[in-house]
mmCIF file of C-alpha atoms and ligand atoms in Angstrom:
data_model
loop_
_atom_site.group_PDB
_atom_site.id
_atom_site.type_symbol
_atom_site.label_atom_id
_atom_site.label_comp_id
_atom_site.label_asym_id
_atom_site.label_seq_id
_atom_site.Cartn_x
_atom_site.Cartn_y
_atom_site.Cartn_z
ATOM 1 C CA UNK A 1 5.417 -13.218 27.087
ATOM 2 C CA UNK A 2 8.848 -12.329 25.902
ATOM 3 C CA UNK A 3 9.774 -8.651 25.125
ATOM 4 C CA UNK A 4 12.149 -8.441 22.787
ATOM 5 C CA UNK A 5 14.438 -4.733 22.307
ATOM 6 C CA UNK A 6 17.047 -5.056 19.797
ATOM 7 C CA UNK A 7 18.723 -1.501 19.593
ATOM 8 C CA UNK A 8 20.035 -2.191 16.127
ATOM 9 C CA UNK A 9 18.650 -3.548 12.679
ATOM 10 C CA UNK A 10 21.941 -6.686 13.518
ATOM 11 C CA UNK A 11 20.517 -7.296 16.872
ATOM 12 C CA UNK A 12 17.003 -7.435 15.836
ATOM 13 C CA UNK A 13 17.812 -10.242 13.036
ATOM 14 C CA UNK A 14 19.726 -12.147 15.219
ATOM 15 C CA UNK A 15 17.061 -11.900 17.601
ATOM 16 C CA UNK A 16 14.490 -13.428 14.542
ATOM 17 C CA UNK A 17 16.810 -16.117 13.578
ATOM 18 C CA UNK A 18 16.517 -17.363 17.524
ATOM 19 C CA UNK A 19 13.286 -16.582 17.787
ATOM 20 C CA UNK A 20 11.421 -16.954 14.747
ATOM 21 C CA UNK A 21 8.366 -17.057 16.655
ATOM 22 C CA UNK A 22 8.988 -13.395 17.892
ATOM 23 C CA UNK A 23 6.201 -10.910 16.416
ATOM 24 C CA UNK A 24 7.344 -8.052 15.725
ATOM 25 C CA UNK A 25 5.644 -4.811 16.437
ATOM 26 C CA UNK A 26 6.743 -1.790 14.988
ATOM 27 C CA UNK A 27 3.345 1.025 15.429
ATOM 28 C CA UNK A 28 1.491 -1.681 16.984
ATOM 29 C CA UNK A 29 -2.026 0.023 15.765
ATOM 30 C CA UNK A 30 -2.077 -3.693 14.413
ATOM 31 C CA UNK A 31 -0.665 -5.400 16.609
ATOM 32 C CA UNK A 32 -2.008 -4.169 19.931
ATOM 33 C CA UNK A 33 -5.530 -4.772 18.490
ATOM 34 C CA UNK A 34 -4.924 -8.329 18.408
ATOM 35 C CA UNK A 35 -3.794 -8.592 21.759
ATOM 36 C CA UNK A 36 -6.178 -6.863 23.279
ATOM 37 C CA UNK A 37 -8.822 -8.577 21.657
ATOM 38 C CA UNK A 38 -7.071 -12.228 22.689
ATOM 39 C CA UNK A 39 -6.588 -12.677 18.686
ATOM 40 C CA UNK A 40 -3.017 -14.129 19.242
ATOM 41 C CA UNK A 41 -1.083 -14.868 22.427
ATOM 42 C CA UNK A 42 2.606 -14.780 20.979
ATOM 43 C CA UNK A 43 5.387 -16.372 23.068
ATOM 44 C CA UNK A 44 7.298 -13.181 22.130
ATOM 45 C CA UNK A 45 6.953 -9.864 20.770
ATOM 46 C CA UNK A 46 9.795 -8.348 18.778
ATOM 47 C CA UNK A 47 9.932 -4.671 19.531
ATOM 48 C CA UNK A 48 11.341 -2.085 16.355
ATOM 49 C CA UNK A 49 11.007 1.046 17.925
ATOM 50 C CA UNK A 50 14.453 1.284 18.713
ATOM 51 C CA UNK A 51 15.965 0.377 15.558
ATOM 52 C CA UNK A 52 16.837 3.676 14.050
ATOM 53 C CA UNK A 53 17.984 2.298 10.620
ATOM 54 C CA UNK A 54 14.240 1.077 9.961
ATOM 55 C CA UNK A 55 13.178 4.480 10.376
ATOM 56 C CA UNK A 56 14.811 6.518 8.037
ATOM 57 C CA UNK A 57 14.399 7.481 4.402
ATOM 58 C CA UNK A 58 16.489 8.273 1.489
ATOM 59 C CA UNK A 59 16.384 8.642 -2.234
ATOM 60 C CA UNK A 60 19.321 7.379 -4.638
ATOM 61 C CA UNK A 61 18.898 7.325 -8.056
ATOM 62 C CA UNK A 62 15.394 8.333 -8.095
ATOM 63 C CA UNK A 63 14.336 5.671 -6.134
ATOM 64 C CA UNK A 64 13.024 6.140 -2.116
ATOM 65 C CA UNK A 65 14.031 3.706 0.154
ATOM 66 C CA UNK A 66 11.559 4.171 2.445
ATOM 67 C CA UNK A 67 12.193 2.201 5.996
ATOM 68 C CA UNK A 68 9.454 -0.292 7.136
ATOM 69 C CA UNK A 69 8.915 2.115 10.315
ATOM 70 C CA UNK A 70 8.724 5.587 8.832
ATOM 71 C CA UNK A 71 5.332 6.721 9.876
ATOM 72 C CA UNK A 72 2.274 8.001 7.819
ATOM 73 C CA UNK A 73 2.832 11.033 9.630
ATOM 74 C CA UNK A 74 6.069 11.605 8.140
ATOM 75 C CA UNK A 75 4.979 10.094 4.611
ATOM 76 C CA UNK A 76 2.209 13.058 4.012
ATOM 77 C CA UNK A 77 5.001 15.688 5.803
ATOM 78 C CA UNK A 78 7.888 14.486 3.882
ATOM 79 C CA UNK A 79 7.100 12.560 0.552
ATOM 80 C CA UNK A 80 3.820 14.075 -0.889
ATOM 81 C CA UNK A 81 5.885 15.366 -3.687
ATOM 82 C CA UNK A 82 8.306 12.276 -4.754
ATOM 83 C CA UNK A 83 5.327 10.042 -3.903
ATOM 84 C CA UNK A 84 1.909 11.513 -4.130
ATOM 85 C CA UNK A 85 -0.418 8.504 -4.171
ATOM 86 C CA UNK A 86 1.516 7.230 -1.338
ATOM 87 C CA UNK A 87 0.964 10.320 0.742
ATOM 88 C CA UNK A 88 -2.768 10.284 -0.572
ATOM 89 C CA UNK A 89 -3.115 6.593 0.989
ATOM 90 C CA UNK A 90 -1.222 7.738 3.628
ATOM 91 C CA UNK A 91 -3.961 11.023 4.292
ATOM 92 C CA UNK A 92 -6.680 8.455 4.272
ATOM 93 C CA UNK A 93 -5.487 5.309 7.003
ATOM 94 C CA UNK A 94 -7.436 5.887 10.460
ATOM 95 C CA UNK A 95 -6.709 9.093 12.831
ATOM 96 C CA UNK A 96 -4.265 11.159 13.189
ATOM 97 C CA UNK A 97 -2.780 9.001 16.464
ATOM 98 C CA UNK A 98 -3.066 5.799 13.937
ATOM 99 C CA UNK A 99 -0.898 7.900 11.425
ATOM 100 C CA UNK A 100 1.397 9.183 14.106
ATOM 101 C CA UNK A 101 2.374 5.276 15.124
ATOM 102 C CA UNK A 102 1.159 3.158 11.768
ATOM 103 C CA UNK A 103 4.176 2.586 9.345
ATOM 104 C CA UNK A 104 4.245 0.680 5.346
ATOM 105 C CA UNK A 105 6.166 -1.891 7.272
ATOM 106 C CA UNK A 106 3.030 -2.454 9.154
ATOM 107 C CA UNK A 107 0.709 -2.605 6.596
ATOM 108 C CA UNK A 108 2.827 -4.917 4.686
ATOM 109 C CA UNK A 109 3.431 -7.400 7.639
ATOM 110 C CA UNK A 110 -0.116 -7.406 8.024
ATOM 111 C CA UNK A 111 -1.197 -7.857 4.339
ATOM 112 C CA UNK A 112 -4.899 -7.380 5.019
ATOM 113 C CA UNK A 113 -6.624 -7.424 1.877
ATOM 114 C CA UNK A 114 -7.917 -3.831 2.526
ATOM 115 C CA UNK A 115 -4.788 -1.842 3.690
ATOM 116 C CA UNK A 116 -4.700 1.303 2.154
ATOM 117 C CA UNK A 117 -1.184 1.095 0.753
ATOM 118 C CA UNK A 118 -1.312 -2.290 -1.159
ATOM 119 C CA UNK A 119 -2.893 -0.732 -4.273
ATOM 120 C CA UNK A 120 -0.615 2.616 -4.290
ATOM 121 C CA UNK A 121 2.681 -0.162 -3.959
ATOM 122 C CA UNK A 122 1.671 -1.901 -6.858
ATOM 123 C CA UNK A 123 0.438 0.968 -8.921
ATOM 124 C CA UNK A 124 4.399 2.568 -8.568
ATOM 125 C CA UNK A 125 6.363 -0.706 -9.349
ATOM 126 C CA UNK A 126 7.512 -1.078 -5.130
ATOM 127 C CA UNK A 127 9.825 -3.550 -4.573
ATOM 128 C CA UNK A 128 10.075 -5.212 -0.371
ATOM 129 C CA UNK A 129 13.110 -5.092 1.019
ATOM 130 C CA UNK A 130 13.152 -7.704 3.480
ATOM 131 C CA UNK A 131 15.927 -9.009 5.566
ATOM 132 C CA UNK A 132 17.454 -11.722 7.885
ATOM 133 C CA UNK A 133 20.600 -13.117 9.037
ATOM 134 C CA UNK A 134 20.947 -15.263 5.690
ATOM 135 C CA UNK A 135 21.384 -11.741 3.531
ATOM 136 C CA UNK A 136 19.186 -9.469 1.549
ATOM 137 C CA UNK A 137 16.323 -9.930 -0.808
ATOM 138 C CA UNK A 138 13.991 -7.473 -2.959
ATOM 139 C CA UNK A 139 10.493 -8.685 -3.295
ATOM 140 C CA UNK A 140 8.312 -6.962 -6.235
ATOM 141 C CA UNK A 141 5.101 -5.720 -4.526
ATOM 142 C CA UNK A 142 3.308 -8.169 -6.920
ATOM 143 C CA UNK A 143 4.891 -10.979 -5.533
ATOM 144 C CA UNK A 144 4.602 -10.174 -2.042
ATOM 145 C CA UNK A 145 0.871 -10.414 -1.074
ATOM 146 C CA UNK A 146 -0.101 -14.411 -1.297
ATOM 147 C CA UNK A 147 -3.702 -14.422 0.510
ATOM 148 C CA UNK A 148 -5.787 -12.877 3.078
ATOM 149 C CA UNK A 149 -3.213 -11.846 5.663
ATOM 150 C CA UNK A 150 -0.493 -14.150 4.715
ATOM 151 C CA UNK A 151 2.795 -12.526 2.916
ATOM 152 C CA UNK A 152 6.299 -14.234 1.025
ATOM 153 C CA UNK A 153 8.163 -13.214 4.313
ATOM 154 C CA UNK A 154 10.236 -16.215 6.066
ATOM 155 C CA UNK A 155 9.515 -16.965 9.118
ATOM 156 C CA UNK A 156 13.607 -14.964 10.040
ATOM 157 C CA UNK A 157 12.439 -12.545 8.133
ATOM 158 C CA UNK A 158 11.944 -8.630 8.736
ATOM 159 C CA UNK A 159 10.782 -6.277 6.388
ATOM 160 C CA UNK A 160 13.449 -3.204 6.403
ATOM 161 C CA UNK A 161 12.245 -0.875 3.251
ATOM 162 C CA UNK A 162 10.090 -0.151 0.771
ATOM 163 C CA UNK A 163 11.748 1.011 -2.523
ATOM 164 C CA UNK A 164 9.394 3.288 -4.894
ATOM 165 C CA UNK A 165 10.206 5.201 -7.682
ATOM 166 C CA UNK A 166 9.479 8.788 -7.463
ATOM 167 C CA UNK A 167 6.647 9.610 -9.487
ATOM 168 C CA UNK A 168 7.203 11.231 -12.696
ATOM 169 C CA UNK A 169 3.998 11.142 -14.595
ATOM 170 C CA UNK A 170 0.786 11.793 -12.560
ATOM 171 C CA UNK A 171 -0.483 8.890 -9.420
ATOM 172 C CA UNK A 172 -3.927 8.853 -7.763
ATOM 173 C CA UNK A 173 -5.058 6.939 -4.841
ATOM 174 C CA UNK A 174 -9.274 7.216 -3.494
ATOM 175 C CA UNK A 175 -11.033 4.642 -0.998
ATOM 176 C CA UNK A 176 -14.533 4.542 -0.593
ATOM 177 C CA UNK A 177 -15.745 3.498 3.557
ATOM 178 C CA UNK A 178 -18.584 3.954 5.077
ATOM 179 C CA UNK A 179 -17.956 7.193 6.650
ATOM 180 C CA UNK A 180 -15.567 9.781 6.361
ATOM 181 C CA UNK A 181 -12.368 8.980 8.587
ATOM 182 C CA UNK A 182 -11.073 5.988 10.819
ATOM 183 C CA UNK A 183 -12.012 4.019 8.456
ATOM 184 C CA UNK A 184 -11.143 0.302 6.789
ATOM 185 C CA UNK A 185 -11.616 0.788 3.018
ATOM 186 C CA UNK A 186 -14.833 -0.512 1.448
ATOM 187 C CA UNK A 187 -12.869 -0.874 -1.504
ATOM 188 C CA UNK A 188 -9.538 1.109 -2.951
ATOM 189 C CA UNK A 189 -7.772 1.784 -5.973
ATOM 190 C CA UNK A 190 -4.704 3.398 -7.165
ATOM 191 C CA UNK A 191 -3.550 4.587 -10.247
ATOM 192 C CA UNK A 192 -0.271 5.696 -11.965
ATOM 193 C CA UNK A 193 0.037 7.520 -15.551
ATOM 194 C CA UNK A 194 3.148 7.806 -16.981
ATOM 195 C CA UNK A 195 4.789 7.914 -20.569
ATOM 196 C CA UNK A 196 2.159 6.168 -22.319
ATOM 197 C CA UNK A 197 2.046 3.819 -19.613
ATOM 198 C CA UNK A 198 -0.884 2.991 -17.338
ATOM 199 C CA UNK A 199 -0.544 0.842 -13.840
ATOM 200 C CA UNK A 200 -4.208 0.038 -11.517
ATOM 201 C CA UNK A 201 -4.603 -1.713 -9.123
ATOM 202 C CA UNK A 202 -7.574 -2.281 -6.482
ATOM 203 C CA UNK A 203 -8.016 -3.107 -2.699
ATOM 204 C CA UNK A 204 -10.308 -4.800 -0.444
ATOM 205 C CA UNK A 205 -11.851 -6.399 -3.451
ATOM 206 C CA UNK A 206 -10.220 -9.377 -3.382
ATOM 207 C CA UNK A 207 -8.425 -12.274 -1.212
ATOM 208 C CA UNK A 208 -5.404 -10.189 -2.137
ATOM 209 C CA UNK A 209 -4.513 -6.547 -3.748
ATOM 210 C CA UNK A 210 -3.895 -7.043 -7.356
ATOM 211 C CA UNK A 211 -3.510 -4.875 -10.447
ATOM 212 C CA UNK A 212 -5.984 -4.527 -12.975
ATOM 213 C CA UNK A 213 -4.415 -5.476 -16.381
ATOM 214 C CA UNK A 214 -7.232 -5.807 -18.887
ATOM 215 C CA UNK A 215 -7.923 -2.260 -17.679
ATOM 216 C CA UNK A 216 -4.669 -1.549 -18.204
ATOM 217 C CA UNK A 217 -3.832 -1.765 -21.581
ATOM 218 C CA UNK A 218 -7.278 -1.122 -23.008
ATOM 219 C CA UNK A 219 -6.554 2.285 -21.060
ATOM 220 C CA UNK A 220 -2.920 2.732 -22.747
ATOM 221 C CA UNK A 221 -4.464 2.206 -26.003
ATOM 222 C CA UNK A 222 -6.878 4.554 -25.585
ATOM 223 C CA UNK A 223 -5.395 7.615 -23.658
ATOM 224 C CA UNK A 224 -4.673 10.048 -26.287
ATOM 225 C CA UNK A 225 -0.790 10.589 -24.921
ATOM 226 C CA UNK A 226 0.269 12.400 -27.891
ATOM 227 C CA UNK A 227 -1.860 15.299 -27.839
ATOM 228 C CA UNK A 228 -3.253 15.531 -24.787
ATOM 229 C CA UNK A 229 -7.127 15.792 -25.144
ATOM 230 C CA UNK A 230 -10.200 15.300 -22.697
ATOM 231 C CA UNK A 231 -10.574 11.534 -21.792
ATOM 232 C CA UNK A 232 -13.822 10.264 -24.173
ATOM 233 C CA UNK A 233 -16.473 9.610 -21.182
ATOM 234 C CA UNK A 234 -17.173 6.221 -23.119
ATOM 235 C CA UNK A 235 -12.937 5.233 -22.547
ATOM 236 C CA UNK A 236 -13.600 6.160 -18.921
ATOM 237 C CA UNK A 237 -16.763 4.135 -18.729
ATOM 238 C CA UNK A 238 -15.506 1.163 -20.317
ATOM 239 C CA UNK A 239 -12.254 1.295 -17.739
ATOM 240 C CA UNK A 240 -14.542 1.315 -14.937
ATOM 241 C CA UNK A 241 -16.288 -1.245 -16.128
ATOM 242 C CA UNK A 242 -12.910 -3.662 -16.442
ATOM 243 C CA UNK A 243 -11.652 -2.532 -13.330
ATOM 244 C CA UNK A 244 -14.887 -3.827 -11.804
ATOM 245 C CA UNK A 245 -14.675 -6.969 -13.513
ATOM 246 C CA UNK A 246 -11.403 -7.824 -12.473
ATOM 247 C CA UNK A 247 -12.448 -7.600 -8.544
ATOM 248 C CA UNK A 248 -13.608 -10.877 -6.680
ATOM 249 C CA UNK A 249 -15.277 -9.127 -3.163
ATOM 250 C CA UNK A 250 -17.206 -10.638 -0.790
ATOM 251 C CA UNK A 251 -20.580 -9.723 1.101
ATOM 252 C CA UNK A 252 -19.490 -8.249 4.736
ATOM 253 C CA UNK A 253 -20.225 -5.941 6.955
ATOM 254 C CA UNK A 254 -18.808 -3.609 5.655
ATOM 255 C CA UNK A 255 -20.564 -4.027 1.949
ATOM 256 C CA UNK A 256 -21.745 -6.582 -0.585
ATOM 257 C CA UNK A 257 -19.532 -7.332 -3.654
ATOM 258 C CA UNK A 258 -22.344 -5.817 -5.842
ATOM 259 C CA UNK A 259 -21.557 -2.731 -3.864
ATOM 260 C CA UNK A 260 -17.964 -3.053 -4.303
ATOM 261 C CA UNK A 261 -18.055 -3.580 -7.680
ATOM 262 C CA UNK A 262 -19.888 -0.785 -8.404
ATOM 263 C CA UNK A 263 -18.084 1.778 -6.178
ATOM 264 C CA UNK A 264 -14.650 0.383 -7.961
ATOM 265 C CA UNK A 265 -15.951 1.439 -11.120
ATOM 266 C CA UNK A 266 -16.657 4.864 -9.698
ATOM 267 C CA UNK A 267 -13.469 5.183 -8.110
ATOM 268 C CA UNK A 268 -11.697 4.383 -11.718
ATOM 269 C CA UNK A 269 -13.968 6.394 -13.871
ATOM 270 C CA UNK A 270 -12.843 10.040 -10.953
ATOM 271 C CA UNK A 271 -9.663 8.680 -10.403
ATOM 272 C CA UNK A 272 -8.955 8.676 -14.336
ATOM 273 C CA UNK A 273 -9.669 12.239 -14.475
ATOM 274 C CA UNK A 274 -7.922 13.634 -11.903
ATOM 275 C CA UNK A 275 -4.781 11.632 -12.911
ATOM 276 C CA UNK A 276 -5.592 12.555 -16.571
ATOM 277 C CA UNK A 277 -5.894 16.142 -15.957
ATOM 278 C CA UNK A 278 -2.913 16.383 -14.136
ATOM 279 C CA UNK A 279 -0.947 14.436 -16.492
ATOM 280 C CA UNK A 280 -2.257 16.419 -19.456
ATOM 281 C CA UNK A 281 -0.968 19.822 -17.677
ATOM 282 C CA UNK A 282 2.361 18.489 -17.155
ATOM 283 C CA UNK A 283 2.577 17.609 -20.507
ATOM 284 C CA UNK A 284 1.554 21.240 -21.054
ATOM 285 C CA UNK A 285 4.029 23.066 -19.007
ATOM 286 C CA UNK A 286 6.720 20.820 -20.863
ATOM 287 C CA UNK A 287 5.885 21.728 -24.247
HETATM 288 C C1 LIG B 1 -8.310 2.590 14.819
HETATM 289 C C2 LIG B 1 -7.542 2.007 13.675
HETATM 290 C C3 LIG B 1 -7.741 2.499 12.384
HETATM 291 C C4 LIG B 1 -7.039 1.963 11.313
HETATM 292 N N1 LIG B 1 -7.264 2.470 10.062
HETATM 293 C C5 LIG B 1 -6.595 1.955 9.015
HETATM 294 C C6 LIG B 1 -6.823 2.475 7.713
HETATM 295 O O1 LIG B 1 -7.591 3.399 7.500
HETATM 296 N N2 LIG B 1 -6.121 1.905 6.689
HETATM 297 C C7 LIG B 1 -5.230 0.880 6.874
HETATM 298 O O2 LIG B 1 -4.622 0.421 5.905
HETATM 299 N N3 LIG B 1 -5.010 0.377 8.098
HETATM 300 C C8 LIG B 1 -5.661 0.885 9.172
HETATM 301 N N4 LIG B 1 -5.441 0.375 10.404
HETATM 302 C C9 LIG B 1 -4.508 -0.738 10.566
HETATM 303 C C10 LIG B 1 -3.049 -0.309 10.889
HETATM 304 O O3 LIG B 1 -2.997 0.992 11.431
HETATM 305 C C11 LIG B 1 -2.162 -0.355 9.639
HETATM 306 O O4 LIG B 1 -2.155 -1.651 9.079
HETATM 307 C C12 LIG B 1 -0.722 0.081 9.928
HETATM 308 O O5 LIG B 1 -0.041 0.270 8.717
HETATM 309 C C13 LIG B 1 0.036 -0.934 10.774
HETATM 310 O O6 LIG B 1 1.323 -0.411 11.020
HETATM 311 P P1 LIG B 1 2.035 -0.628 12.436
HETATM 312 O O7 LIG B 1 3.414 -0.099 12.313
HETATM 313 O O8 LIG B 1 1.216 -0.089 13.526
HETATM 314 O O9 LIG B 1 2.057 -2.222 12.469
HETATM 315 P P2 LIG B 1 2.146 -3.244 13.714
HETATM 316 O O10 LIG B 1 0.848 -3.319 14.418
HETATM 317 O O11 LIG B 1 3.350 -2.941 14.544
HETATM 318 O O12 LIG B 1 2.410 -4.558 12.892
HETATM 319 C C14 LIG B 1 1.467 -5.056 11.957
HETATM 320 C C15 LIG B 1 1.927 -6.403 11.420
HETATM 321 O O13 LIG B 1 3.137 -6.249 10.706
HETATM 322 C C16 LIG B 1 4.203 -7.000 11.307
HETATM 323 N N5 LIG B 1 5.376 -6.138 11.212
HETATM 324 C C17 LIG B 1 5.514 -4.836 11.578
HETATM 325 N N6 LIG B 1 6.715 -4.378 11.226
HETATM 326 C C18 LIG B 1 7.371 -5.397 10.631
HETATM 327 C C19 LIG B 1 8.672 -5.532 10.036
HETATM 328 N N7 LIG B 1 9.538 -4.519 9.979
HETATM 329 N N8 LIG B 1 8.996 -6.730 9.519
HETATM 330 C C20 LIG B 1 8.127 -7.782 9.553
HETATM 331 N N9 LIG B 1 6.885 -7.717 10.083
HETATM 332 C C21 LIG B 1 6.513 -6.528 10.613
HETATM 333 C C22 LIG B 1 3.730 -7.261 12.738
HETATM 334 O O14 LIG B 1 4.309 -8.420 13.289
HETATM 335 C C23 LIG B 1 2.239 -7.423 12.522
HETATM 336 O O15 LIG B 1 1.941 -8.707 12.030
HETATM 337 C C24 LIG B 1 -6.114 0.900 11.521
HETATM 338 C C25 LIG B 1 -5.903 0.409 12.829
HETATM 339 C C26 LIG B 1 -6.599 0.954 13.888
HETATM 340 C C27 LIG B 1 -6.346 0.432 15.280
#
């Protein structure tokens, strides 16, 4: 096998334009698994961890540009405030040596159905920045995901950023598993309040991550975003109930879709509070 080091973001493209059968491996907490497990047997791996312009951040305008190989690590220690359900995702993905190495980037060139921070990047409106040696192209989150583990990247392609707006309303992110840490979500969902605006979206409850928009609007309609008031229990009922609907899980081991179904529902129904409550008290401290 073939181990690639580019020590620059030009020398790694070029590398993937030769090579396009190079993996790349940025954390490898995905990566390795395979390997070790005899899941793939690439002719080449395409090491990152010496490209320094994939792990930085910055925000212009409001917006992070967060690079594909900034670690969880750094997301909680850095970005909790600009973006919370990110860091809340980030909290929650396996141990503390998984957040150390894992990275967005990683998550994204994976595109399991259950990574943690599918839900969170569609909830905030994330657009993939993804590169090669033809140029530059922005991918909205929605558009990025295409089925179980399969993503829009070309085959040249590397992932170099994530861009998110920083929150300015109130976000939420909550997993259920079936124990407490190092573990692959059950199911997940993410939500983002903002200006009379609502944005879900669910995980490991479907081939794909997807947003929720029945629940959406029926939410927006309801949420009273003029006055701030207590959410009606039957509004958050009948959004846990759409959420729920709009998820297509399977039975596996890790739960049956009747399960999943039900704990979405849940998830919306406490999610919805918290984010309510802490939108409502913004809205407070404005007045
Ligand atoms: C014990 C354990 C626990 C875990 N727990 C969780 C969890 O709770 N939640 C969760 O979501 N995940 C979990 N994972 C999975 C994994 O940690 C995450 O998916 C992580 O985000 C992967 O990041 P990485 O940088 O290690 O990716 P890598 O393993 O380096 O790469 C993953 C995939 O992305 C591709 N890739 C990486 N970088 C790029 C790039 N810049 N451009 C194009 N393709 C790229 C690789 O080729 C590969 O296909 C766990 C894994 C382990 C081993």
């Amino acid at each position: 096998m073939d181990f690639l080091r580019p020590q620059s973001l030009a020398e790694a493209l070029a590398l993937k334009a030769e090579r396009p059968d190079a993996v790349p491996i940025a954390g490898g907490t995905d990566v390795m698994v395979e390997l070790n497990f005899d899941h793939r047997r690439p002719d080449a791996l395409l090491d990152l961890g010496r490209v320094a312009e994939l792990a930085e951040w910055s925000t212009v305008d409001g917006v992070v540009r967060l690079g594909a190989s900034v670690p969880y690590t750094r997301v909680i220690a850095e970005l909790g405030e600009a973006l919370p359900a990110l860091a809340m995702a980030s909290r929650t993905v396996g141990s503390p040596q998984i957040r150390n190495r894992g990275t967005v980037g990683g998550n994204l060139g994976a595109a399991s159905p259950a990574g943690d921070t599918h839900p969170v990047l569609l909830v905030t409106g994330a657009q993939v920045e993804v590169a090669s040696t033809r140029g530059t192209r922005l991918i909205p989150a929605e558009e990025f995901y295409l089925g179980v583990k399969r993503n829009a990247l070309a085959e040249d392609e590397l992932i170099t950023a994530v861009h998110l707006p920083a929150s300015t309303g109130a976000q939420q992110f909550a997993k259920v598993g079936t124990r407490n840490a190092m573990v692959i979500a059950v199911c997940s969902f993410a939500i983002a309040l903002d200006n009379g605006q609502v944005r879900a979206a669910i995980g490991s409850a479907a081939p794909t991550p997807r947003r929720v928009q029945e629940a959406e609007e029926f939410l927006a309609a309801e949420l009273p975003w003029a006055a701030p008031a207590p959410v009606r229990d039957s509004v958050k009922r009948r959004f846990g109930e759409l959420v729920a609907a709009a998820a297509e899980p399977i039975d596996d081991v890790r739960g049956t879709a009747a399960y999943r179904k039900h704990a979405l529902s849940v998830l919306a129904r406490r999610t919805l509070g918290w984010a309510w409550q802490e939108y409502s008290e913004g809205e407070r401290e404005c007045a």
